[in-house]
Structure formats: structure tokens, C-alpha cells
mmCIF file of C-alpha atoms and ligand atoms in Angstrom:
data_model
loop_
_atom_site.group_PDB
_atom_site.id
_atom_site.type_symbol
_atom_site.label_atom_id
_atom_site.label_comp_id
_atom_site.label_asym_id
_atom_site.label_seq_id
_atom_site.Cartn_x
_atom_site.Cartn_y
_atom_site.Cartn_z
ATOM 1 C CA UNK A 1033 61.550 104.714 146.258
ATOM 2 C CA UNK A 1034 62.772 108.037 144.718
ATOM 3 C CA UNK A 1035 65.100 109.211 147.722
ATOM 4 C CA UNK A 1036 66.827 105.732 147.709
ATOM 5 C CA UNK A 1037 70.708 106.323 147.703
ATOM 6 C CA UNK A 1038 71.694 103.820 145.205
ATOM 7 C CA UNK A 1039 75.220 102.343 145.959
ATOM 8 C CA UNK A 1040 77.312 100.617 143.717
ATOM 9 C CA UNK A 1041 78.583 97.500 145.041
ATOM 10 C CA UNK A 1042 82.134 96.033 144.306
ATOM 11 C CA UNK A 1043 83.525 93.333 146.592
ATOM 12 C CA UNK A 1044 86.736 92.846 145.096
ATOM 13 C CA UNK A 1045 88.828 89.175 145.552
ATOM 14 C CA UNK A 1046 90.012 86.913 147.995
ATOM 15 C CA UNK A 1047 88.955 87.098 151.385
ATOM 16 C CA UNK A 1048 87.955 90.929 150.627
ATOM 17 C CA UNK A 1049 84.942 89.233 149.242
ATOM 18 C CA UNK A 1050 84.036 87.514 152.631
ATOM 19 C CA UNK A 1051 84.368 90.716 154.369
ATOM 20 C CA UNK A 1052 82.030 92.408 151.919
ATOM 21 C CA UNK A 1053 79.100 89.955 152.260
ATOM 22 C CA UNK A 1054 79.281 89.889 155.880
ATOM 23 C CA UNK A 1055 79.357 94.000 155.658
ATOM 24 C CA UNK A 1056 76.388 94.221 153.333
ATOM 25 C CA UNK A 1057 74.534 91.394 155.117
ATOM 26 C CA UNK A 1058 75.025 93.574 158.179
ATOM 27 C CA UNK A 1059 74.091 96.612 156.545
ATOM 28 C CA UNK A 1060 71.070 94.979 155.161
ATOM 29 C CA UNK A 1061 69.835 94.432 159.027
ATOM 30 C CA UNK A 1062 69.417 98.936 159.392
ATOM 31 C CA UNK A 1063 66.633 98.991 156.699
ATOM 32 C CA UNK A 1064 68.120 101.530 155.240
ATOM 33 C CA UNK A 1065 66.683 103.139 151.824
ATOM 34 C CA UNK A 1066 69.816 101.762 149.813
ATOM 35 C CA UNK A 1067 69.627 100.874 146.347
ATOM 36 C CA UNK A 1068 72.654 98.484 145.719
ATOM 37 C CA UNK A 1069 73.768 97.288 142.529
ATOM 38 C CA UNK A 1070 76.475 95.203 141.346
ATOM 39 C CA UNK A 1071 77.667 95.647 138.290
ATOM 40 C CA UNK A 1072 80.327 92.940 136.396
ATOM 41 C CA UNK A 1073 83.827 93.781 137.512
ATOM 42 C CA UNK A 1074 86.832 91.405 137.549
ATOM 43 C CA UNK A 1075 86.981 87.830 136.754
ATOM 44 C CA UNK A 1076 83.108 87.518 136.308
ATOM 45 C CA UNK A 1077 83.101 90.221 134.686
ATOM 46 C CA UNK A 1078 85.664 88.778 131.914
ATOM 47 C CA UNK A 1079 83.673 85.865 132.060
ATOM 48 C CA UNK A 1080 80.267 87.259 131.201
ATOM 49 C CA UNK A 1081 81.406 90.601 129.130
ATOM 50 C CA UNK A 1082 85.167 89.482 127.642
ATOM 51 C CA UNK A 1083 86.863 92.397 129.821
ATOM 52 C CA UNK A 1084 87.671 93.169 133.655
ATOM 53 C CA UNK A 1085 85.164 96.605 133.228
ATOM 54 C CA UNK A 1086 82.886 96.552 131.022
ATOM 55 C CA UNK A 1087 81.114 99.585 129.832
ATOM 56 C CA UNK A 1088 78.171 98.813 131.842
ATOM 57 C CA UNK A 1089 80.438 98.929 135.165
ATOM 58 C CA UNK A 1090 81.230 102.431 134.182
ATOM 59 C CA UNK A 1091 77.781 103.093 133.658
ATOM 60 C CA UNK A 1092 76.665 101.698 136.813
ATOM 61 C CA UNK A 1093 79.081 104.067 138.490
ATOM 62 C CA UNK A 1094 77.841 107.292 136.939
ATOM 63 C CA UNK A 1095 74.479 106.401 137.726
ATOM 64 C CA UNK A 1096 75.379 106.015 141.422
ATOM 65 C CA UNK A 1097 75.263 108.018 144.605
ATOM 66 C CA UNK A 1098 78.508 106.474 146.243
ATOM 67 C CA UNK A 1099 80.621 103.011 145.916
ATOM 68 C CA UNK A 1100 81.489 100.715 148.136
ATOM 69 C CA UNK A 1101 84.732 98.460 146.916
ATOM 70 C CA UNK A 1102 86.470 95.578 149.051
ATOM 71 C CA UNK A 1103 89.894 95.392 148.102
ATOM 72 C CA UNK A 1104 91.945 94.271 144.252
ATOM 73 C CA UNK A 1105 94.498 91.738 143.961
ATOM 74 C CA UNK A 1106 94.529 93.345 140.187
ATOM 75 C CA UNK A 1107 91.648 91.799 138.543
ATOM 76 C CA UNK A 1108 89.187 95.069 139.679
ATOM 77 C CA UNK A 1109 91.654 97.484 139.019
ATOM 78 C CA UNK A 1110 90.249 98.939 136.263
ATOM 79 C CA UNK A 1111 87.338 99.759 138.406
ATOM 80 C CA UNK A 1112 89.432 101.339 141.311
ATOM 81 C CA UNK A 1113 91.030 103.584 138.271
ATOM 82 C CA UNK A 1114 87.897 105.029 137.666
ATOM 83 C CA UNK A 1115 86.552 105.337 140.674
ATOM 84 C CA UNK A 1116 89.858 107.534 141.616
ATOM 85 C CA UNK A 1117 90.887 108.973 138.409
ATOM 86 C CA UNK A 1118 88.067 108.605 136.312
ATOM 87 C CA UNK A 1119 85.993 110.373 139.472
ATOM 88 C CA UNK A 1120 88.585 112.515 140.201
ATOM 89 C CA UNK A 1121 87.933 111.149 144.034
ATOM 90 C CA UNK A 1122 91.183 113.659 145.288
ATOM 91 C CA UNK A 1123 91.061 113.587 148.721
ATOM 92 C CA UNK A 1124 91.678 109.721 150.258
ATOM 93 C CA UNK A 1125 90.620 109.896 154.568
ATOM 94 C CA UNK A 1126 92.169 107.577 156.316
ATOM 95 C CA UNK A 1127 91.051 107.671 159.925
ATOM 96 C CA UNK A 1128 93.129 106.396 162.720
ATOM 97 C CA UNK A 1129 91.653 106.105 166.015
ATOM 98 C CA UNK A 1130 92.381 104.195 169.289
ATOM 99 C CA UNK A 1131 89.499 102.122 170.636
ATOM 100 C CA UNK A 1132 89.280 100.265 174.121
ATOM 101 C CA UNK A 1133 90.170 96.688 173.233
ATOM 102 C CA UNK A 1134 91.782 96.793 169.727
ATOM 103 C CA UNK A 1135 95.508 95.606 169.621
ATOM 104 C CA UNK A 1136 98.434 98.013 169.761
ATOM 105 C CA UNK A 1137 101.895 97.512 169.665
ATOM 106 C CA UNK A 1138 102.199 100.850 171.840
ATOM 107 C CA UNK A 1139 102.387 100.799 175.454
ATOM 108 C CA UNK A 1140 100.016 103.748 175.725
ATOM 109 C CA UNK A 1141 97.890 103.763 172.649
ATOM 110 C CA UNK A 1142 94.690 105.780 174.352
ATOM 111 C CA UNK A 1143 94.323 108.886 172.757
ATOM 112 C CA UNK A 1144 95.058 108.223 169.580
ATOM 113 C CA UNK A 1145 92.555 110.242 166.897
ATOM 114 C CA UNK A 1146 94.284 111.149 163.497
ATOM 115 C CA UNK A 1147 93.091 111.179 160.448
ATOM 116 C CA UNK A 1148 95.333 111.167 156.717
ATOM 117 C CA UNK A 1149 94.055 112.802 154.330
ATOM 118 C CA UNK A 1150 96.146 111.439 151.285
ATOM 119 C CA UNK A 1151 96.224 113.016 147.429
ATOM 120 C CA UNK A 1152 95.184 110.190 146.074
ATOM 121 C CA UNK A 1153 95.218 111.195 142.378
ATOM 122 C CA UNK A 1154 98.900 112.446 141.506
ATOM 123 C CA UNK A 1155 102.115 112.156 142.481
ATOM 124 C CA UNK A 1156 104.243 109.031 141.278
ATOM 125 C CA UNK A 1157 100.848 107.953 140.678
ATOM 126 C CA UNK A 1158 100.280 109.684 137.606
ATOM 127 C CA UNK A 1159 102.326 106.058 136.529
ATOM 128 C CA UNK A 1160 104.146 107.307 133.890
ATOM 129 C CA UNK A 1161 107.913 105.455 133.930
ATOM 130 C CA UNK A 1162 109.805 104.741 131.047
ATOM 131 C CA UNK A 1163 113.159 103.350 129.953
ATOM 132 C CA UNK A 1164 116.165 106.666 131.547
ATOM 133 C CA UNK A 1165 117.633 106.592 127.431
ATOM 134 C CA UNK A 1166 114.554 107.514 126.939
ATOM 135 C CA UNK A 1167 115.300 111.145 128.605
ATOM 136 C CA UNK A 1168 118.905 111.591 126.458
ATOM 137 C CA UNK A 1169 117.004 113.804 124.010
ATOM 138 C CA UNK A 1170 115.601 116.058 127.364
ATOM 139 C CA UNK A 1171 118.929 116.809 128.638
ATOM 140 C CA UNK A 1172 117.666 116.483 131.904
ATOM 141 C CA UNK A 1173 120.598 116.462 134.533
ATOM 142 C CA UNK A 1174 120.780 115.288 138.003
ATOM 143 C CA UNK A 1175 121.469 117.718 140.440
ATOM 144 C CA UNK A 1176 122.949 115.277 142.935
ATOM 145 C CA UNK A 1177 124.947 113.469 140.657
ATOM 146 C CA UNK A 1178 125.680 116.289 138.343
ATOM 147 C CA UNK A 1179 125.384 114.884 134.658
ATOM 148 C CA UNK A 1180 122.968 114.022 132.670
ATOM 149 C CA UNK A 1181 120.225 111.572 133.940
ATOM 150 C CA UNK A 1182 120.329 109.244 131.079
ATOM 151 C CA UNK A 1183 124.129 108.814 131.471
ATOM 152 C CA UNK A 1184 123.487 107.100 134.977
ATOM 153 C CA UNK A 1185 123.437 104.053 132.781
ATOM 154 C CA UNK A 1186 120.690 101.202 131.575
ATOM 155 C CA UNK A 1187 117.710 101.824 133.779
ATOM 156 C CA UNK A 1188 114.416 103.158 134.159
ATOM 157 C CA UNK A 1189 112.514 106.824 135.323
ATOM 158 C CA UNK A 1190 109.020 107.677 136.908
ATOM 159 C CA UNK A 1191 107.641 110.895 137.172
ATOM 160 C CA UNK A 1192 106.491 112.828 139.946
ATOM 161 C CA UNK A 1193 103.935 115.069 139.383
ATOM 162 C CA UNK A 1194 102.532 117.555 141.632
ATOM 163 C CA UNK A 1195 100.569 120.155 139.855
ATOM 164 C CA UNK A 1196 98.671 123.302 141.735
ATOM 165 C CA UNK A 1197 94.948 122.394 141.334
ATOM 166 C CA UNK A 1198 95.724 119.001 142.739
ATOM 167 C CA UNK A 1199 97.328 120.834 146.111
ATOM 168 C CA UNK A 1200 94.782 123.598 146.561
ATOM 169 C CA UNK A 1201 91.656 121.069 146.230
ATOM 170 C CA UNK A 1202 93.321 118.468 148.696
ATOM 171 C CA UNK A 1203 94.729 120.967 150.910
ATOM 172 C CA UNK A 1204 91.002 122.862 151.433
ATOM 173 C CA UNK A 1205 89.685 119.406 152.245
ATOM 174 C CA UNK A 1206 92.072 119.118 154.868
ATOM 175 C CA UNK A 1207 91.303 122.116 156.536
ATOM 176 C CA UNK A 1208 87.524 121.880 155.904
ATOM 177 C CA UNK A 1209 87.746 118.518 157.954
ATOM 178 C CA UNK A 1210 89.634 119.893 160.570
ATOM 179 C CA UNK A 1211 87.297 122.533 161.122
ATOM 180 C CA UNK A 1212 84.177 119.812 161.394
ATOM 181 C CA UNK A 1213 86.655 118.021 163.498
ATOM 182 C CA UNK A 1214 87.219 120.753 165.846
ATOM 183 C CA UNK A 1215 83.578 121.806 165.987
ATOM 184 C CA UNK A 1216 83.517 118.344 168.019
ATOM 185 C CA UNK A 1217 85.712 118.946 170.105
ATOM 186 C CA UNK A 1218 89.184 118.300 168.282
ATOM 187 C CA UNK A 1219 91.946 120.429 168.460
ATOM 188 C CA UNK A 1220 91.714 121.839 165.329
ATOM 189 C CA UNK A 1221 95.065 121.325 163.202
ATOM 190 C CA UNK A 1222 96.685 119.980 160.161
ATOM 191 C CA UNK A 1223 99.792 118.648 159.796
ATOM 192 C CA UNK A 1224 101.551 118.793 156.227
ATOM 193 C CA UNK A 1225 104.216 116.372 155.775
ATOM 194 C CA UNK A 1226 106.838 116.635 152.787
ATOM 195 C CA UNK A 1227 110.382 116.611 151.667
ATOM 196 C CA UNK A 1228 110.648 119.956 150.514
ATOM 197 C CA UNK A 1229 113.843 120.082 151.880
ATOM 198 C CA UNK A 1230 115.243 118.328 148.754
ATOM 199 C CA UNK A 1231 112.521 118.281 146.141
ATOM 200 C CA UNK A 1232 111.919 121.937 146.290
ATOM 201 C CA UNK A 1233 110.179 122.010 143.291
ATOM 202 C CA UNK A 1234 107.390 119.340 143.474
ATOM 203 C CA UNK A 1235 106.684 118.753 147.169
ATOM 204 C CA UNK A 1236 107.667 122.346 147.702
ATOM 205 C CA UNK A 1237 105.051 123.363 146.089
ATOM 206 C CA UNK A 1238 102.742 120.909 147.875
ATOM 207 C CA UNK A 1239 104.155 122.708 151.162
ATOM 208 C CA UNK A 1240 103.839 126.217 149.742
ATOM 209 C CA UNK A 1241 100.408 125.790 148.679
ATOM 210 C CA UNK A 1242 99.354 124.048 151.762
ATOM 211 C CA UNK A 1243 101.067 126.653 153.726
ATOM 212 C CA UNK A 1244 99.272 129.446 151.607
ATOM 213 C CA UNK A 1245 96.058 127.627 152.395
ATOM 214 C CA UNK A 1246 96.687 127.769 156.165
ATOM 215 C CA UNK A 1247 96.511 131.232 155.676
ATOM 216 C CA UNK A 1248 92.543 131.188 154.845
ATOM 217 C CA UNK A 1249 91.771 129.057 158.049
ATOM 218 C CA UNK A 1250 93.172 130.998 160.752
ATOM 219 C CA UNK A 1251 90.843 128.940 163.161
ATOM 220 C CA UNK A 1252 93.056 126.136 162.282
ATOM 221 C CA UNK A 1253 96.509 125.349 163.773
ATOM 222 C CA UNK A 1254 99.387 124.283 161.151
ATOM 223 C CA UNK A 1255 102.555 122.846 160.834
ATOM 224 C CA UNK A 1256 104.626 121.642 158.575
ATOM 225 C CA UNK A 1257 106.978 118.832 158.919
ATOM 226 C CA UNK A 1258 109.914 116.950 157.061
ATOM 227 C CA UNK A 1259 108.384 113.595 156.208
ATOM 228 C CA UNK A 1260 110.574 111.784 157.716
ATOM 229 C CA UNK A 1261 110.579 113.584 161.028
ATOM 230 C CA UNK A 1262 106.647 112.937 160.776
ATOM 231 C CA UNK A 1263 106.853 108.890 160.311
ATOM 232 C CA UNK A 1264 109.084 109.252 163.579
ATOM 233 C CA UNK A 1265 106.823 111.013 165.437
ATOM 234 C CA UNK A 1266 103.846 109.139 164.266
ATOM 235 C CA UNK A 1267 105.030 106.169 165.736
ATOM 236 C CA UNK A 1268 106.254 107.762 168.602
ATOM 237 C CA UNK A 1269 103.452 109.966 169.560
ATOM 238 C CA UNK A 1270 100.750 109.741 167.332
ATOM 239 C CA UNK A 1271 98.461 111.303 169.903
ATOM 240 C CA UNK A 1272 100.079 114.785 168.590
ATOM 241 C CA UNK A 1273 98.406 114.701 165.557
ATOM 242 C CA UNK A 1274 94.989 115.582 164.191
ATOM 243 C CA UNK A 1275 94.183 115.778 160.604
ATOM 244 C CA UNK A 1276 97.369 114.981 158.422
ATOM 245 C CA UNK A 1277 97.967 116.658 154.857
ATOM 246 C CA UNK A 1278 100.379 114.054 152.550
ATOM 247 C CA UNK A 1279 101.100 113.954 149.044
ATOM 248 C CA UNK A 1280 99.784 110.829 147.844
ATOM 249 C CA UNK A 1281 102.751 108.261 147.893
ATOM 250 C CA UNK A 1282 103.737 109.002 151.163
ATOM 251 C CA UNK A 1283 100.101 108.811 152.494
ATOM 252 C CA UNK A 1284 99.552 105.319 150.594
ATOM 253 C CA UNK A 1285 102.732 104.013 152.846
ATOM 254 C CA UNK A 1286 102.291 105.732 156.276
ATOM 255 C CA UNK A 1287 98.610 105.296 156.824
ATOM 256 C CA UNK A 1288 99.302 101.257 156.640
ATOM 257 C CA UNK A 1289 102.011 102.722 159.233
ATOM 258 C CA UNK A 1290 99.183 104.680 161.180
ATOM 259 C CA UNK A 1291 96.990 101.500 160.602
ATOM 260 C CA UNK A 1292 99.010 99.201 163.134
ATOM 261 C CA UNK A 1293 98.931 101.640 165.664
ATOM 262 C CA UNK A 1294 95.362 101.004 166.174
ATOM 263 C CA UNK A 1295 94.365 97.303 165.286
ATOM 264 C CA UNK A 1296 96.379 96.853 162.346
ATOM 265 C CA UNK A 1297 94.725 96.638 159.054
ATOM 266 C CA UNK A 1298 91.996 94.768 160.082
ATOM 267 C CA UNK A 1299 90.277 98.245 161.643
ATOM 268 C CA UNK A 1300 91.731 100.601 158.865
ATOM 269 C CA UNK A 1301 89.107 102.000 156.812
ATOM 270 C CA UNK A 1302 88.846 104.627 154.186
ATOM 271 C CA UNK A 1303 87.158 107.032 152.072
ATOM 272 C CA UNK A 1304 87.789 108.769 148.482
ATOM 273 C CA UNK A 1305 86.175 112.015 147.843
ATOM 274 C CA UNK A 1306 85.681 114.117 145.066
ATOM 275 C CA UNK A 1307 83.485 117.012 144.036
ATOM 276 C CA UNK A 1308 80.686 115.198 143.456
ATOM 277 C CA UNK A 1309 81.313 111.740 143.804
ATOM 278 C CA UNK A 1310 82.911 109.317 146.506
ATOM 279 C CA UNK A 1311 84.247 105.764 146.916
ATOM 280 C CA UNK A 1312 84.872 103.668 150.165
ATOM 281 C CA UNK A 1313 87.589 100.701 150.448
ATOM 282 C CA UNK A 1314 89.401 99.752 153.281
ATOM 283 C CA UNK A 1315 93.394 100.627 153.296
ATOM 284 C CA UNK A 1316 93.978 96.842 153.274
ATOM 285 C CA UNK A 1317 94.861 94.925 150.013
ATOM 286 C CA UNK A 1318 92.559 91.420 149.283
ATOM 287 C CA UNK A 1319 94.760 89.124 152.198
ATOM 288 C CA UNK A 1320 94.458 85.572 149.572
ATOM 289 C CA UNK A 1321 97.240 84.253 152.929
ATOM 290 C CA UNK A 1322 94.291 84.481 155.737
ATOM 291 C CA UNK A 1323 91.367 82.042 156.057
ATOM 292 C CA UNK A 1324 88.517 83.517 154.079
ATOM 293 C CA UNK A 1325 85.835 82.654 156.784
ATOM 294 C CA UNK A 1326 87.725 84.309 159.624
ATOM 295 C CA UNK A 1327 88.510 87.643 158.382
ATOM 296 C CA UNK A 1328 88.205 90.865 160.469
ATOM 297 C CA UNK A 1329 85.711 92.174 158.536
ATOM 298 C CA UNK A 1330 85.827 95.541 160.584
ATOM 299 C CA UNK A 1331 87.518 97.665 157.943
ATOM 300 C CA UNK A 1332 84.764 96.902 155.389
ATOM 301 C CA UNK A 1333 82.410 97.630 158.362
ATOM 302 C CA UNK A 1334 83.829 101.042 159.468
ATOM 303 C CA UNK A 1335 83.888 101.762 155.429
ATOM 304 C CA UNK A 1336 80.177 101.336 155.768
ATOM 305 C CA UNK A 1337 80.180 103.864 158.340
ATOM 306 C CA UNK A 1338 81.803 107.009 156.629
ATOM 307 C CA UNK A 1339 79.785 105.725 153.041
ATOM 308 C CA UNK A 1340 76.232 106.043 155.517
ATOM 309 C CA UNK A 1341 77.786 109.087 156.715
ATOM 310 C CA UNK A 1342 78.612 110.694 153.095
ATOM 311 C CA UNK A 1343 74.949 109.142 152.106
ATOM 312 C CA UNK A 1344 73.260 111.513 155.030
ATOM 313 C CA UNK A 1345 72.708 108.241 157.352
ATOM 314 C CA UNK A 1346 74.307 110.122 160.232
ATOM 315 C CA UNK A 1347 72.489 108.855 162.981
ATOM 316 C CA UNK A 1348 72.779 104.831 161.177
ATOM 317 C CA UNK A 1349 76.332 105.137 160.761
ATOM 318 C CA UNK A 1350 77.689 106.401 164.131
ATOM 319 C CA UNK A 1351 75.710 103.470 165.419
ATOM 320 C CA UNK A 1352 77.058 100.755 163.356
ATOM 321 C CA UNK A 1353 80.693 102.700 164.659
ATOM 322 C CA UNK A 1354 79.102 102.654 168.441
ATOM 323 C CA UNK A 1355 78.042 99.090 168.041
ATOM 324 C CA UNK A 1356 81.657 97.933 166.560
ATOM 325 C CA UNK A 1357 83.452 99.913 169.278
ATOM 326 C CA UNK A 1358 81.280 97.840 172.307
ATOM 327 C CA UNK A 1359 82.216 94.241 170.855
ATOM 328 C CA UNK A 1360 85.946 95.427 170.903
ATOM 329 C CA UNK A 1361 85.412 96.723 174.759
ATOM 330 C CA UNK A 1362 83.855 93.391 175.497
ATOM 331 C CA UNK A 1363 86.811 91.673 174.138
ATOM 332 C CA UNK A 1364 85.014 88.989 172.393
ATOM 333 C CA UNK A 1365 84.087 87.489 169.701
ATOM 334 C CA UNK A 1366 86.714 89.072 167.781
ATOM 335 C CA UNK A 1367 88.637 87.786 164.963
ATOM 336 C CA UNK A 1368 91.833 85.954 165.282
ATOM 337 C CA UNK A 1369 94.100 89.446 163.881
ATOM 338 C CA UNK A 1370 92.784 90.504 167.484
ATOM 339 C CA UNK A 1371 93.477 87.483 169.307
ATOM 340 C CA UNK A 1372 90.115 85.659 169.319
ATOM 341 C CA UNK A 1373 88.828 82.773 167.488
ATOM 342 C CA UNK A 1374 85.581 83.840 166.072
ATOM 343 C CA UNK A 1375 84.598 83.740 162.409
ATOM 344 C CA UNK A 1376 83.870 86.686 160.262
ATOM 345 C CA UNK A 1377 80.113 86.225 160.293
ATOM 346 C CA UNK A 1378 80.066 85.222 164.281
ATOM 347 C CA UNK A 1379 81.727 88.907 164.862
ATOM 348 C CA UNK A 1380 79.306 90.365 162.539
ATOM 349 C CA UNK A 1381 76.658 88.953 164.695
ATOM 350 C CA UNK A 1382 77.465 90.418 167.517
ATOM 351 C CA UNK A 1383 77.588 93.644 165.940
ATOM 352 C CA UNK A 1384 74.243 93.351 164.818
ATOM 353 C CA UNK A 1385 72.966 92.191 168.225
ATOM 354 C CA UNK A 1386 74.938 95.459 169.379
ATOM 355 C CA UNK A 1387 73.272 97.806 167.343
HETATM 356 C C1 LIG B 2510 95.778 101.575 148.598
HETATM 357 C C2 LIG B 2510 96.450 100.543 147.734
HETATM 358 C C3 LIG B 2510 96.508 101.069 146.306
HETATM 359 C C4 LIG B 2510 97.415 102.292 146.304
HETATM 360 C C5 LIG B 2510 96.889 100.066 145.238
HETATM 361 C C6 LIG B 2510 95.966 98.872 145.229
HETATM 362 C C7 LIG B 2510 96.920 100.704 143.878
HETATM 363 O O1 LIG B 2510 97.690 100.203 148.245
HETATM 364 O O2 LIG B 2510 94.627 101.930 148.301
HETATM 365 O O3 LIG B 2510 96.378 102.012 149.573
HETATM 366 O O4 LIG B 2510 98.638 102.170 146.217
HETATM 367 O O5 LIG B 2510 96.875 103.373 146.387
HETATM 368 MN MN1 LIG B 2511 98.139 101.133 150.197
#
């Protein structure tokens, strides 16, 4: 007791929920000093407490060391909100890396070893959209169509927001991951992707800051790209890449992009970090189409791993990565997204005999 890491458990809906257990079970099998707690979220929560996230959810999170979530079809989305805005969890990794034995629609996928980082906290995702009458009394004009925005007729706005603090902070942890990347052998280089070719003045300034950034890490390589020059060359050669800087709507679409490079969504994990606080949930959604009992639990798994490695289990999660990355080379049991037939728990299994 005393140094336990105590983890706030969230396993979300649908067939998110089967991947969870099966993670957690597996987790359960390192003997790890965890402290897990799970706190009423979602439709239990409205069941036992009248609301989605109760206070005591809220609480539960401030009194923790880390999160992990399994995925929201809605009804735990006010607990994602505060574990990203509410934590102020800015920087969203998203690691993308080829594996011996994982699916690829590439004909030469070896090599591949990126990793998004994604703003996760502005953006279009400040979510602030209204009715475009609404802007009449703004005079706001369009400078493509040249008149006033609210004359483009009966419709609706959203605002992009992009402010300086929200660059710098992301933009460090970019480089600051490159350079513990590189220290292991990577090349050592971020990759900024915008259109600041058109919106000059909000992901120009993403660019400009990231740019001015660059200019503390000269150990670091950097480039800047249009963004849609980088989704071409993603898919094209993703092997170019190392770390990758992205405002946070773009990230949220091209790492499910980057996901199917490498095993699809099934593998994708991911981790939220802020200054003193971080989430894990992988970068798929809560799948209510697949069988529940034969889900690749492996994103949920490989969230684990970079939670255990936040948590300073190093050495516990590199093996539960190790010990993933050998049932895939074996080529069985693996779920049926990677062409097998086995069952969530029967691949978990064989990760734990792995270990
Ligand atoms: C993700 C998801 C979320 C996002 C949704 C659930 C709000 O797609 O984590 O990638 O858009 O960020
Ligand atoms: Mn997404």
C-alpha cells in the first residue's frame, strides 16, 4: 500500500466493454501495485446516481494517478470531456507501428514506426456552432466568396480555434518525444502538417509556432507539410515519418488513416497527456456491429502498455508489448479483424502464457 498507482477504470459500451475486462483481467495476471477503481459512468451510472457523471466520477478522477477508458458510443461522454478538457490532457499519441504478422493493406508495410501526436483540446473542437444569421451583427465576410458570411443563406457556422498556449504546449511535446524517440535509436524528426496555405491565420499560426519551436530543438529534424500532401504520403510511404505534429481535427481523422496501415483499428492505441494528468483509450469508437466475445482486444491491451509506461511500470509494460508482438509473429490465435477465429479471451490467453 502507499506507492499503489491507483487507476481509474472506465470501460465504456458495447464490445469496448469486452475488450476492457479481458485487458484488466490480463493486467491483473503482472501483480502489479495498481489500485483500480470504477467509478459510475454511463448508463449505470444514470441508473444508480440520475446522471451519465456523477460528481463522484469526477471525484474519482482527481483522486487518480491515470485513467484507463474503453471507448463511448455517447453515454460516457461526459467522462471523456473531462478527462480531455476538464484535465486539460493536450497532447493525444497515437502510435503507429508495423509488427510481423498484423494485416496491412500495403505491399511493403515493414518499417513502419510513426507516431501522431494530435491537439486534442482545440480546434473545431472547442464545439461551438451556431445558426450563420447568427453572425449578421459580426459583419464577418468571406474572403472566398467575398460578402458577408451570413448572406451565404440559411445555414449553420463552427469555429475554429487555435490559440498560442494550445500550439506551444503540444508542439514541445512533440519534440520532447522525438528526442526520447531518437535517444533509441529513431531518427529524430517531427513532421507538422497544416493548411496554412489557406487558413493563414489559424493553422498558420499552428505552423509558425511549431516552426518557432523547431528552433529550440536543433537535435531534431523538421518539416512542415501541406496536409493534404501529408495524408498522400502517409499512405504512400509512411515509413518517412517519425513523430507527427497535427492540429487536432486533422489528427482525429488521419490517425484512423495511419491505424489501417498497421492492423487496422483493432491494434491502434492511444494516450492523452497533460501536465499532470493522463488518460488512455484506444483510437477506435465502441464497434456495437462486431461480436462482443470476439473482439481484438489488442488496442485496449497496447493502451495498457503506454498507461504502465506513464505509471513507471517500464519494464511490465514493454513486456505485455513484447508478449502481444510474439502471438502476432506466431500467427495464431488471433482475432477474426486479423484473419483468425479465436475469441477475445482465447487471444488474451495466449498473451498471458507469452508474457
Ligand atoms: C477519438 C474519437 C473522438 C474524437 C470522439 C468520440 C469525440 O473519434 O478519440 O478519436 O473525435 O476525438
Ligand atoms: Mn477518432
Amino acid at each position: 500500500m502507499g506507492s499503489a498507482k491507483r487507476v481509474v477504470a472506465i470501460p465504456g459500451e458495447d464490445a469496448a466493454a469486452e475488450a476492457f475486462a479481458a485487458t484488466t483481467s490480463l493486467l491483473d495476471g503482472l501483480s502489479l501495485d495498481l489500485d483500480w477503481s470504477y467509478p459510475p459512468v454511463g448508463a449505470a451510472a444514470i441508473q444508480t446516481h440520475g446522471e451519465p457523471f456523477p460528481p463522484e466520477a469526477r471525484a474519482a478522477i482527481d483522486d487518480s494517478d491515470a485513467a484507463l477508458f474503453g471507448a463511448t458510443s455517447g453515454a460516457s461522454a461526459g467522462a471523456l470531456f473531462y478527462l480531455r478538457w476538464g484535465r486539460e490532457t493536450f497532447a493525444n499519441v497515437r502510435p503507429t507501428r508495423f509488427a510481423q504478422g498484423v494485416g496491412s493493406p500495403l505491399t511493403r508495410p515493414e518499417g513502419i514506426d510513426l507516431v501522431i501526436v494530435r491537439e486534442n483540446l482545440e480546434d473545431l473542437y472547442v464545439l461551438s456552432e451556431g445558426a450563420l444569421q447568427d453572425l449578421a451583427p459580426l459583419g464577418l465576410s468571406s474572403a472566398t466568396w467575398q460578402k458577408p458570411v451570413a448572406d451565404l443563406g440559411p445555414g449553420a457556422y463552427a469555429l475554429k480555434v487555435i490559440t498560442e498556449r494550445g500550439c506551444q504546449r503540444v508542439a514541445r511535446f512533440a519534440f520532447e518525444l522525438a528526442r526520447r524517440r531518437k535517444a533509441q535509436g529513431q531518427v529524430g524528426k517531427v513532421t507538422c502538417a497544416t493548411k496554412h496555405n489557406l487558413l493563414f491565420r489559424t493553422d498558420g499560426l499552428f505552423h509558425e509556432v511549431a516552426q518557432h519551436v523547431a528552433g529550440e530543438y536543433q537535435d531534431i529534424e523538421f518539416e512542415a507539410l501541406i496536409i493534404d500532401d501529408f495524408a498522400n504520403r502517409l499512405v504512400g510511404r509512411p515509413q518517412q515519418f517519425d513523430v507527427v505534429l497535427l492540429p487536432n481535427l486533422y489528427g482525429d481523422v488521419l490517425s484512423d488513416a495511419a491505424a489501417a496501415l498497421a492492423g487496422g483499428l483493432g491494434l491502434a492505441a492511444s494516450g492523452c497527456y497533460g501536465n499532470d494528468y493522463a488518460y488512455f483509450e484506444p483510437v477506435h469508437g465502441t464497434a456495437p456491429d462486431l461480436e462482443r466475445q470476439r473482439v481484438n482486444p489488442t488496442a485496449t491491451i497496447l493502451c495498457a502498455a503506454m498507461m504502465l509506461e506513464y505509471l513507471e511500470f517500464g519494464e511490465a509494460a514493454q513486456q505485455l508489448v513484447a508478449a502481444v508482438e510474439r502471438v502476432y509473429a506466431r500467427g495464431a490465435p488471433l482475432t477474426p479483424d486479423q484473419g483468425g477465429s479465436a475469441s477475445t479471451d482465447e487471444f488474451c490467453d495466449a498473451v498471458a502464457a507469452a508474457i
